[in-house]
Amino acid sequence: MTACKRKGKNIVDKFFELFSNLKKSAKIMQLQKIQQINELTNKMNVDEFCSVFSTDLFNEIEQMIKRMKLPKENAVVLLKNMGYYKTINRLDGDEFVCLPLVRSFDLMVFNENDKIEDKNEKLLVDLCECYMFINKRYPTGMLLVCVPCLLKAALNKEENEEAQKEVEMALLALRNVYLWDDLKKEIYLNEIKEIVQYHQEHHNLTHLAYQSAWEFLINRLFFDRKLEEVIVNELHLIQESTRELDKLMEYVDWKEKRKGKGGEEDKVIISWLAVLDIYFSSCKIRNDEYVKLFNSISRIFQTANTNHLEICNRCIILFRSVAKSRAVEVDELLKSKVIDVMLEEIARLDALNFLIERYLSFFKELIDRLKSKMECMEEAKRKETVRKVVGKMEEEGYEDCIIGLSQCMIVGEFDDFYLIDNLDDYFVFC
């Protein structure tokens, strides 16, 4: 514990030492120091990053730009790397919404965009990315400038590494356009479809870029339910996400215990699980490939179980959304491995495990669905369902587990983790 704190303190102190030297450096030397700062940032864990990239730091950057001690071309190199880290780690940014730095980038974006002559397209893309990385709430006027600009950058089909990285950065910035940000389809749909479909044919995007393109599109479902037809039947979300998750599993070191800073592949898996949770929380279209996807996620869940707690946690949250989704038939869950792996896991948990509430919530949703389903079943079909589900639950000791948890769980010790008062809700009576 002491060693970890000492390491964290050293990396933070070194960051501020490098940053303080920026003010005294010429433009060329500033870029060298910013590259060093960026390399240091990429080694930080989340706590270290959040302690460094604070309101105070952003206010200082804004003052340096304002007083011409930090050229905006240099500022974007620093802020784009910061935005990359913030977004890939799915960190919030509410506290930065009203910062002077946000307003400064707002003005810089409009000024560059409004130029008739000598417009610097590369700088405009950089400014838009920085604006979307340091902010979280975007006025419609800014979206109408930034989204087309970033989509245009993401449509670059050059295959060299530098171009690929710039495409990845543009799509990562677009991932920050959240559920509640309303955009007309005319602004983005043809472009994002082209990006996704071109990748499906040519595999030109990184895993992170491809996931980010999907997340941007799925977030638009909040305002336009008709997009689900495009997402599922035209762009094949279920098939593509299954393939991506299976591929990403090959790159993760599952034997290494993650302590707050995993590799990029870990984080892309987490982002896929998060965006699929958004999808299944509201989807209405049935799909024949759900079972394959659920089996893929079940494999991730079992593999992540020991060393990758955040991935495991995201799987459970997603399973709960799947159990609730009316687009998913109970039979599809029965055919998949989801119920098996969840039963195996809950049997070894105790009431003090902080994930217990989420496991229980999954079974509560599943059993509610089963009870509803069996009410309108024919006798033969009802008996088959009993054989598949209730028999499996008895085999795994599910009912004994629930009763045992109810006896040892102290209501109120953990505010969010408790069994619902009526234990009958956790059982299927046939």
Short mmCIF file of C-alpha atoms in Angstrom, two decimals:
data_model
loop_
_atom_site.label_atom_id
_atom_site.label_comp_id
_atom_site.label_asym_id
_atom_site.label_seq_id
_atom_site.Cartn_x
_atom_site.Cartn_y
_atom_site.Cartn_z
CA MET A 1 0.00 0.00 0.00
CA THR A 2 2.76 2.44 0.94
CA ALA A 3 4.73 1.64 -2.20
CA CYS A 4 1.67 2.30 -4.37
CA LYS A 5 1.09 5.69 -2.76
CA ARG A 6 4.73 6.67 -3.16
CA LYS A 7 4.66 5.72 -6.85
CA GLY A 8 1.45 7.71 -7.39
CA LYS A 9 2.87 10.78 -5.65
CA ASN A 10 6.02 10.66 -7.77
CA ILE A 11 4.20 10.46 -11.09
CA VAL A 12 1.89 13.35 -10.14
CA ASP A 13 4.80 15.50 -8.96
CA LYS A 14 6.71 14.77 -12.15
CA PHE A 15 3.67 15.77 -14.20
CA PHE A 16 3.39 19.16 -12.49
CA GLU A 17 7.13 19.71 -12.78
CA LEU A 18 6.96 19.19 -16.55
CA PHE A 19 3.81 21.28 -16.85
CA SER A 20 5.26 24.23 -14.95
CA ASN A 21 8.19 24.31 -17.39
CA LEU A 22 5.85 24.77 -20.35
CA LYS A 23 5.43 28.48 -19.60
CA LYS A 24 9.17 29.06 -19.83
CA SER A 25 9.72 27.13 -23.04
CA ALA A 26 9.77 28.18 -26.68
CA LYS A 27 7.17 26.70 -29.03
CA ILE A 28 9.41 23.88 -30.31
CA MET A 29 10.60 22.94 -26.82
CA GLN A 30 6.99 23.05 -25.59
CA LEU A 31 6.06 20.27 -27.99
CA GLN A 32 8.87 18.08 -26.65
CA LYS A 33 7.71 18.65 -23.09
CA ILE A 34 4.07 18.02 -24.04
CA GLN A 35 5.10 14.69 -25.56
CA GLN A 36 6.79 13.84 -22.27
CA ILE A 37 3.66 14.90 -20.37
CA ASN A 38 1.52 12.73 -22.62
CA GLU A 39 3.75 9.71 -22.11
CA LEU A 40 3.50 10.26 -18.35
CA THR A 41 -0.28 10.64 -18.53
CA ASN A 42 -0.64 7.32 -20.33
CA LYS A 43 1.12 5.57 -17.44
CA MET A 44 -1.26 6.97 -14.80
CA ASN A 45 -4.02 5.05 -13.13
CA VAL A 46 -7.48 6.64 -13.01
CA ASP A 47 -7.01 8.19 -9.55
CA GLU A 48 -3.73 9.80 -10.57
CA PHE A 49 -5.27 11.11 -13.79
CA CYS A 50 -8.24 12.65 -11.99
CA SER A 51 -5.98 14.31 -9.43
CA VAL A 52 -3.99 15.98 -12.23
CA PHE A 53 -6.58 16.94 -14.86
CA SER A 54 -8.66 19.15 -12.60
CA THR A 55 -10.55 22.43 -12.89
CA ASP A 56 -7.44 24.28 -11.68
CA LEU A 57 -5.25 22.76 -14.39
CA PHE A 58 -7.75 23.56 -17.15
CA ASN A 59 -8.06 27.13 -15.90
CA GLU A 60 -4.29 27.45 -16.02
CA ILE A 61 -4.19 26.09 -19.59
CA GLU A 62 -6.87 28.60 -20.58
CA GLN A 63 -4.82 31.46 -19.14
CA MET A 64 -1.68 30.27 -20.93
CA ILE A 65 -3.55 30.21 -24.26
CA LYS A 66 -5.09 33.61 -23.58
CA ARG A 67 -1.71 35.19 -22.74
CA MET A 68 -0.08 33.49 -25.75
CA LYS A 69 2.23 31.43 -23.57
CA LEU A 70 0.79 28.25 -25.08
CA PRO A 71 -0.06 28.28 -28.80
CA LYS A 72 -3.38 26.60 -29.53
CA GLU A 73 -1.61 24.16 -31.87
CA ASN A 74 0.43 22.97 -28.87
CA ALA A 75 -2.55 23.01 -26.52
CA VAL A 76 -4.48 20.59 -28.72
CA VAL A 77 -1.63 18.04 -28.59
CA LEU A 78 -1.89 18.03 -24.80
CA LEU A 79 -5.69 18.10 -24.62
CA LYS A 80 -6.27 15.46 -27.29
CA ASN A 81 -4.17 12.96 -25.37
CA MET A 82 -5.99 13.88 -22.16
CA GLY A 83 -9.31 13.41 -23.99
CA TYR A 84 -8.21 10.04 -25.30
CA TYR A 85 -7.47 8.83 -21.76
CA LYS A 86 -10.67 10.32 -20.34
CA THR A 87 -12.92 8.82 -23.01
CA ILE A 88 -11.39 5.37 -23.27
CA ASN A 89 -11.68 5.05 -19.48
CA ARG A 90 -15.30 6.29 -19.63
CA LEU A 91 -14.65 9.07 -17.12
CA ASP A 92 -17.27 11.73 -16.48
CA GLY A 93 -16.76 15.42 -17.21
CA ASP A 94 -19.67 17.28 -15.62
CA GLU A 95 -17.38 19.49 -13.56
CA PHE A 96 -15.77 20.96 -16.69
CA VAL A 97 -18.95 22.11 -18.45
CA CYS A 98 -18.73 25.79 -17.44
CA LEU A 99 -14.96 26.21 -17.54
CA PRO A 100 -13.49 29.23 -19.35
CA LEU A 101 -11.42 26.71 -21.35
CA VAL A 102 -14.63 25.22 -22.79
CA ARG A 103 -15.85 28.67 -23.82
CA SER A 104 -12.45 29.45 -25.36
CA PHE A 105 -12.56 26.31 -27.51
CA ASP A 106 -16.14 27.08 -28.44
CA LEU A 107 -14.95 30.43 -29.81
CA MET A 108 -11.87 28.94 -31.49
CA VAL A 109 -13.99 26.34 -33.29
CA PHE A 110 -16.44 28.92 -34.62
CA ASN A 111 -13.66 31.32 -35.65
CA GLU A 112 -11.79 28.63 -37.61
CA ASN A 113 -14.97 27.24 -39.15
CA ASP A 114 -16.16 30.68 -40.29
CA LYS A 115 -12.97 31.45 -42.21
CA ILE A 116 -13.54 31.79 -45.94
CA GLU A 117 -9.87 31.88 -46.85
CA ASP A 118 -6.92 30.09 -45.23
CA LYS A 119 -9.13 27.74 -43.23
CA ASN A 120 -6.95 25.12 -41.53
CA GLU A 121 -9.02 21.92 -41.78
CA LYS A 122 -6.60 19.89 -39.66
CA LEU A 123 -6.66 22.50 -36.91
CA LEU A 124 -10.45 22.66 -37.05
CA VAL A 125 -10.65 18.89 -36.52
CA ASP A 126 -8.21 19.15 -33.58
CA LEU A 127 -10.20 22.00 -32.03
CA CYS A 128 -13.49 20.09 -32.40
CA GLU A 129 -11.95 17.00 -30.80
CA CYS A 130 -10.60 19.01 -27.87
CA TYR A 131 -13.93 20.77 -27.39
CA MET A 132 -15.77 17.44 -27.23
CA PHE A 133 -13.16 15.86 -24.98
CA ILE A 134 -13.13 18.58 -22.31
CA ASN A 135 -16.88 19.20 -22.40
CA LYS A 136 -19.95 17.04 -21.86
CA ARG A 137 -22.92 19.15 -22.89
CA TYR A 138 -22.97 20.45 -26.42
CA PRO A 139 -25.19 23.25 -27.72
CA THR A 140 -26.89 22.41 -31.01
CA GLY A 141 -24.85 25.05 -32.83
CA MET A 142 -21.59 23.39 -31.80
CA LEU A 143 -22.86 19.93 -32.74
CA LEU A 144 -23.78 21.21 -36.19
CA VAL A 145 -20.15 22.26 -36.66
CA CYS A 146 -18.26 19.51 -34.83
CA VAL A 147 -20.17 16.39 -35.87
CA PRO A 148 -19.89 16.89 -39.68
CA CYS A 149 -16.26 17.97 -39.26
CA LEU A 150 -15.34 14.84 -37.28
CA LEU A 151 -17.32 12.51 -39.52
CA LYS A 152 -15.46 13.92 -42.53
CA ALA A 153 -12.16 13.22 -40.74
CA ALA A 154 -13.32 9.69 -39.86
CA LEU A 155 -14.16 8.98 -43.52
CA ASN A 156 -10.46 9.16 -44.40
CA LYS A 157 -9.64 5.77 -45.98
CA GLU A 158 -5.85 6.09 -46.07
CA GLU A 159 -4.22 2.99 -44.62
CA ASN A 160 -1.09 4.47 -43.03
CA GLU A 161 -0.75 4.37 -39.24
CA GLU A 162 -0.95 8.14 -38.75
CA ALA A 163 -4.20 8.45 -40.72
CA GLN A 164 -5.66 5.48 -38.87
CA LYS A 165 -4.86 7.09 -35.53
CA GLU A 166 -6.52 10.35 -36.59
CA VAL A 167 -9.64 8.46 -37.68
CA GLU A 168 -9.67 6.69 -34.31
CA MET A 169 -9.39 10.02 -32.47
CA ALA A 170 -12.25 11.59 -34.46
CA LEU A 171 -14.56 8.64 -33.75
CA LEU A 172 -13.54 8.58 -30.10
CA ALA A 173 -14.51 12.26 -29.83
CA LEU A 174 -17.86 11.50 -31.48
CA ARG A 175 -18.45 8.82 -28.86
CA ASN A 176 -18.84 11.70 -26.40
CA VAL A 177 -22.06 12.82 -28.09
CA TYR A 178 -24.39 11.42 -25.46
CA LEU A 179 -27.90 10.00 -25.50
CA TRP A 180 -29.61 13.30 -24.86
CA ASP A 181 -27.83 15.25 -27.61
CA ASP A 182 -30.42 15.48 -30.39
CA LEU A 183 -29.11 15.34 -33.96
CA LYS A 184 -31.09 15.15 -37.17
CA LYS A 185 -30.33 12.00 -39.18
CA GLU A 186 -29.36 14.14 -42.15
CA ILE A 187 -26.33 15.33 -40.19
CA TYR A 188 -24.75 11.94 -39.56
CA LEU A 189 -26.54 8.81 -40.82
CA ASN A 190 -25.11 8.38 -44.33
CA GLU A 191 -21.59 9.13 -43.12
CA ILE A 192 -21.65 6.78 -40.11
CA LYS A 193 -23.18 4.01 -42.22
CA GLU A 194 -20.40 4.43 -44.78
CA ILE A 195 -17.75 4.27 -42.04
CA VAL A 196 -19.22 1.09 -40.55
CA GLN A 197 -19.90 -0.65 -43.87
CA TYR A 198 -16.50 0.23 -45.34
CA HIS A 199 -14.85 -1.31 -42.29
CA GLN A 200 -16.98 -4.44 -42.57
CA GLU A 201 -15.65 -4.90 -46.09
CA HIS A 202 -12.06 -3.64 -45.74
CA HIS A 203 -11.26 -3.85 -41.97
CA ASN A 204 -9.58 -0.46 -42.01
CA LEU A 205 -10.49 0.69 -38.47
CA THR A 206 -8.89 -0.16 -35.14
CA HIS A 207 -11.06 -2.06 -32.63
CA LEU A 208 -11.43 1.14 -30.62
CA ALA A 209 -12.44 3.23 -33.63
CA TYR A 210 -15.01 0.66 -34.76
CA GLN A 211 -16.59 0.37 -31.31
CA SER A 212 -16.70 4.17 -31.04
CA ALA A 213 -18.55 4.45 -34.37
CA TRP A 214 -21.17 2.00 -33.11
CA GLU A 215 -21.53 3.79 -29.77
CA PHE A 216 -22.12 7.13 -31.49
CA LEU A 217 -24.86 5.52 -33.61
CA ILE A 218 -26.56 3.56 -30.81
CA ASN A 219 -26.70 6.68 -28.66
CA ARG A 220 -28.89 8.23 -31.33
CA LEU A 221 -31.60 5.60 -30.65
CA PHE A 222 -32.73 7.69 -27.70
CA PHE A 223 -34.30 10.21 -30.08
CA ASP A 224 -35.08 8.04 -33.11
CA ARG A 225 -36.43 4.53 -32.57
CA LYS A 226 -36.55 3.93 -36.34
CA LEU A 227 -32.75 3.69 -36.29
CA GLU A 228 -33.00 0.25 -34.74
CA GLU A 229 -33.92 -1.22 -38.12
CA VAL A 230 -30.71 0.25 -39.60
CA ILE A 231 -28.61 -0.82 -36.62
CA VAL A 232 -29.82 -4.42 -36.47
CA ASN A 233 -30.88 -5.44 -39.96
CA GLU A 234 -28.74 -3.22 -42.19
CA LEU A 235 -25.51 -2.87 -40.21
CA HIS A 236 -25.82 -6.17 -38.30
CA LEU A 237 -25.04 -5.03 -34.76
CA ILE A 238 -25.48 -8.43 -33.12
CA GLN A 239 -23.26 -10.29 -35.56
CA GLU A 240 -20.60 -7.56 -35.56
CA SER A 241 -20.47 -7.12 -31.77
CA THR A 242 -20.19 -10.91 -31.31
CA ARG A 243 -17.30 -11.07 -33.76
CA GLU A 244 -15.54 -8.09 -32.17
CA LEU A 245 -15.89 -9.45 -28.62
CA ASP A 246 -14.58 -12.86 -29.65
CA LYS A 247 -11.61 -11.25 -31.37
CA LEU A 248 -10.84 -8.89 -28.48
CA MET A 249 -10.78 -11.81 -26.04
CA GLU A 250 -7.67 -13.09 -27.83
CA TYR A 251 -5.69 -9.95 -26.96
CA VAL A 252 -6.42 -9.69 -23.22
CA ASP A 253 -4.04 -11.12 -20.63
CA TRP A 254 -6.72 -12.81 -18.53
CA LYS A 255 -4.22 -14.18 -16.01
CA GLU A 256 -3.03 -10.72 -14.97
CA LYS A 257 -5.06 -9.16 -12.17
CA ARG A 258 -6.26 -5.69 -13.17
CA LYS A 259 -5.93 -2.99 -10.54
CA GLY A 260 -7.49 0.05 -12.15
CA LYS A 261 -5.43 0.27 -15.34
CA GLY A 262 -6.01 -2.42 -17.94
CA GLY A 263 -4.88 -2.58 -21.54
CA GLU A 264 -6.73 -0.95 -24.41
CA GLU A 265 -8.44 -4.23 -25.37
CA ASP A 266 -9.90 -4.54 -21.86
CA LYS A 267 -11.37 -1.08 -22.18
CA VAL A 268 -12.82 -1.72 -25.64
CA ILE A 269 -14.54 -4.85 -24.29
CA ILE A 270 -15.96 -2.76 -21.43
CA SER A 271 -17.20 -0.17 -23.92
CA TRP A 272 -18.87 -2.85 -26.07
CA LEU A 273 -20.62 -4.22 -22.98
CA ALA A 274 -21.72 -0.72 -21.98
CA VAL A 275 -23.13 0.15 -25.40
CA LEU A 276 -24.90 -3.22 -25.70
CA ASP A 277 -26.50 -2.48 -22.34
CA ILE A 278 -27.85 0.77 -23.83
CA TYR A 279 -29.16 -1.20 -26.79
CA PHE A 280 -30.87 -4.00 -24.84
CA SER A 281 -32.38 -1.52 -22.40
CA SER A 282 -34.60 -0.22 -25.18
CA CYS A 283 -34.48 -2.59 -28.17
CA LYS A 284 -37.67 -3.98 -29.69
CA ILE A 285 -36.49 -5.96 -32.73
CA ARG A 286 -35.97 -9.71 -32.36
CA ASN A 287 -32.85 -11.26 -33.83
CA ASP A 288 -31.87 -14.86 -34.51
CA GLU A 289 -28.25 -14.26 -33.48
CA TYR A 290 -28.88 -13.26 -29.86
CA VAL A 291 -27.86 -16.70 -28.54
CA LYS A 292 -24.40 -16.46 -30.16
CA LEU A 293 -23.89 -13.02 -28.64
CA PHE A 294 -25.02 -14.17 -25.18
CA ASN A 295 -22.65 -17.13 -25.36
CA SER A 296 -19.78 -14.83 -26.29
CA ILE A 297 -20.52 -12.56 -23.32
CA SER A 298 -20.85 -15.63 -21.06
CA ARG A 299 -17.34 -16.73 -22.08
CA ILE A 300 -16.02 -13.26 -21.27
CA PHE A 301 -17.82 -13.32 -17.92
CA GLN A 302 -16.35 -16.69 -16.94
CA THR A 303 -12.86 -15.74 -18.10
CA ALA A 304 -12.93 -12.31 -16.42
CA ASN A 305 -14.35 -13.67 -13.20
CA THR A 306 -11.10 -13.88 -11.23
CA ASN A 307 -8.92 -10.98 -12.32
CA HIS A 308 -11.02 -8.46 -14.27
CA LEU A 309 -13.68 -7.22 -11.88
CA GLU A 310 -14.86 -4.28 -14.01
CA ILE A 311 -15.46 -6.52 -17.04
CA CYS A 312 -17.26 -9.03 -14.83
CA ASN A 313 -19.40 -6.25 -13.37
CA ARG A 314 -20.32 -4.94 -16.84
CA CYS A 315 -21.35 -8.45 -17.94
CA ILE A 316 -23.73 -8.77 -14.99
CA ILE A 317 -25.30 -5.38 -15.70
CA LEU A 318 -25.77 -6.37 -19.34
CA PHE A 319 -27.28 -9.76 -18.40
CA ARG A 320 -29.84 -7.94 -16.26
CA SER A 321 -30.83 -5.70 -19.18
CA VAL A 322 -31.08 -8.76 -21.43
CA ALA A 323 -33.34 -10.53 -18.91
CA LYS A 324 -35.64 -7.49 -18.87
CA SER A 325 -35.69 -6.96 -22.63
CA ARG A 326 -38.96 -7.90 -24.31
CA ALA A 327 -37.07 -8.31 -27.59
CA VAL A 328 -35.29 -11.31 -26.05
CA GLU A 329 -37.34 -14.49 -25.65
CA VAL A 330 -36.85 -16.49 -22.46
CA ASP A 331 -36.11 -19.51 -24.67
CA GLU A 332 -33.09 -17.67 -26.10
CA LEU A 333 -31.70 -17.25 -22.59
CA LEU A 334 -32.37 -20.93 -21.94
CA LYS A 335 -30.49 -21.94 -25.09
CA SER A 336 -27.51 -19.74 -24.19
CA LYS A 337 -24.99 -20.23 -21.40
CA VAL A 338 -26.07 -17.12 -19.48
CA ILE A 339 -28.26 -18.83 -16.87
CA ASP A 340 -25.70 -21.61 -16.32
CA VAL A 341 -22.79 -19.24 -15.65
CA MET A 342 -24.90 -16.98 -13.42
CA LEU A 343 -26.14 -19.97 -11.39
CA GLU A 344 -22.62 -21.27 -10.98
CA GLU A 345 -21.44 -17.87 -9.81
CA ILE A 346 -24.22 -17.01 -7.37
CA ALA A 347 -23.77 -20.40 -5.66
CA ARG A 348 -20.29 -19.36 -4.49
CA LEU A 349 -21.15 -15.79 -3.40
CA ASP A 350 -21.97 -14.59 0.08
CA ALA A 351 -24.12 -11.70 1.22
CA LEU A 352 -21.14 -9.39 1.70
CA ASN A 353 -20.01 -9.58 -1.92
CA PHE A 354 -20.69 -6.14 -3.40
CA LEU A 355 -21.93 -7.68 -6.67
CA ILE A 356 -24.62 -9.79 -5.00
CA GLU A 357 -27.43 -7.29 -5.60
CA ARG A 358 -26.79 -7.39 -9.34
CA TYR A 359 -26.85 -11.19 -9.51
CA LEU A 360 -30.10 -11.24 -7.55
CA SER A 361 -31.60 -8.57 -9.77
CA PHE A 362 -30.84 -10.72 -12.84
CA PHE A 363 -32.66 -13.71 -11.36
CA LYS A 364 -35.55 -11.56 -10.20
CA GLU A 365 -36.05 -10.28 -13.78
CA LEU A 366 -35.66 -13.77 -15.23
CA ILE A 367 -38.15 -15.34 -12.84
CA ASP A 368 -40.70 -12.58 -13.42
CA ARG A 369 -40.44 -13.34 -17.13
CA LEU A 370 -40.75 -17.09 -16.54
CA LYS A 371 -43.81 -16.74 -14.33
CA SER A 372 -45.50 -14.56 -16.90
CA LYS A 373 -44.55 -16.96 -19.68
CA MET A 374 -45.82 -20.06 -17.88
CA GLU A 375 -49.21 -18.54 -17.14
CA CYS A 376 -50.14 -18.80 -20.81
CA MET A 377 -48.32 -22.04 -21.67
CA GLU A 378 -49.85 -25.33 -22.60
CA GLU A 379 -49.22 -28.08 -20.05
CA ALA A 380 -46.60 -29.93 -22.11
CA LYS A 381 -44.65 -26.75 -22.82
CA ARG A 382 -44.88 -25.69 -19.18
CA LYS A 383 -43.39 -29.01 -18.05
CA GLU A 384 -40.57 -28.62 -20.56
CA THR A 385 -39.80 -25.17 -19.17
CA VAL A 386 -39.79 -26.58 -15.63
CA ARG A 387 -37.37 -29.28 -16.75
CA LYS A 388 -35.01 -26.75 -18.36
CA VAL A 389 -35.01 -24.00 -15.75
CA VAL A 390 -36.33 -25.16 -12.42
CA GLY A 391 -34.48 -28.46 -12.68
CA LYS A 392 -31.23 -26.60 -13.34
CA MET A 393 -31.87 -24.26 -10.41
CA GLU A 394 -32.44 -27.21 -8.10
CA GLU A 395 -29.28 -28.89 -9.38
CA GLU A 396 -27.21 -25.80 -8.62
CA GLY A 397 -28.84 -25.30 -5.20
CA TYR A 398 -30.36 -21.97 -6.26
CA GLU A 399 -33.26 -21.99 -3.79
CA ASP A 400 -31.01 -23.01 -0.88
CA CYS A 401 -28.63 -20.22 -1.88
CA ILE A 402 -31.38 -17.59 -1.89
CA ILE A 403 -32.70 -18.73 1.50
CA GLY A 404 -29.17 -18.73 2.90
CA LEU A 405 -28.51 -15.22 1.61
CA SER A 406 -31.77 -13.96 3.13
CA GLN A 407 -30.75 -15.28 6.53
CA CYS A 408 -27.25 -13.80 6.62
CA MET A 409 -27.76 -10.52 4.77
CA ILE A 410 -28.01 -7.47 7.04
CA VAL A 411 -30.39 -4.96 5.52
CA GLY A 412 -28.86 -1.50 5.63
CA GLU A 413 -25.20 -2.51 5.97
CA PHE A 414 -24.85 -1.74 2.29
CA ASP A 415 -27.44 0.77 1.12
CA ASP A 416 -28.01 -0.73 -2.33
CA PHE A 417 -27.61 -4.45 -1.66
CA TYR A 418 -30.62 -6.23 -0.25
CA LEU A 419 -33.10 -8.98 -0.96
CA ILE A 420 -36.60 -7.86 -1.78
CA ASP A 421 -38.82 -8.48 1.26
CA ASN A 422 -41.00 -11.03 -0.53
CA LEU A 423 -38.69 -14.01 -1.06
CA ASP A 424 -41.37 -15.72 -3.16
CA ASP A 425 -40.37 -13.31 -5.95
CA TYR A 426 -37.11 -15.26 -6.33
CA PHE A 427 -38.76 -18.65 -6.87
CA VAL A 428 -40.69 -20.22 -9.72
CA PHE A 429 -43.81 -22.04 -8.54
CA CYS A 430 -45.17 -24.55 -11.01
#
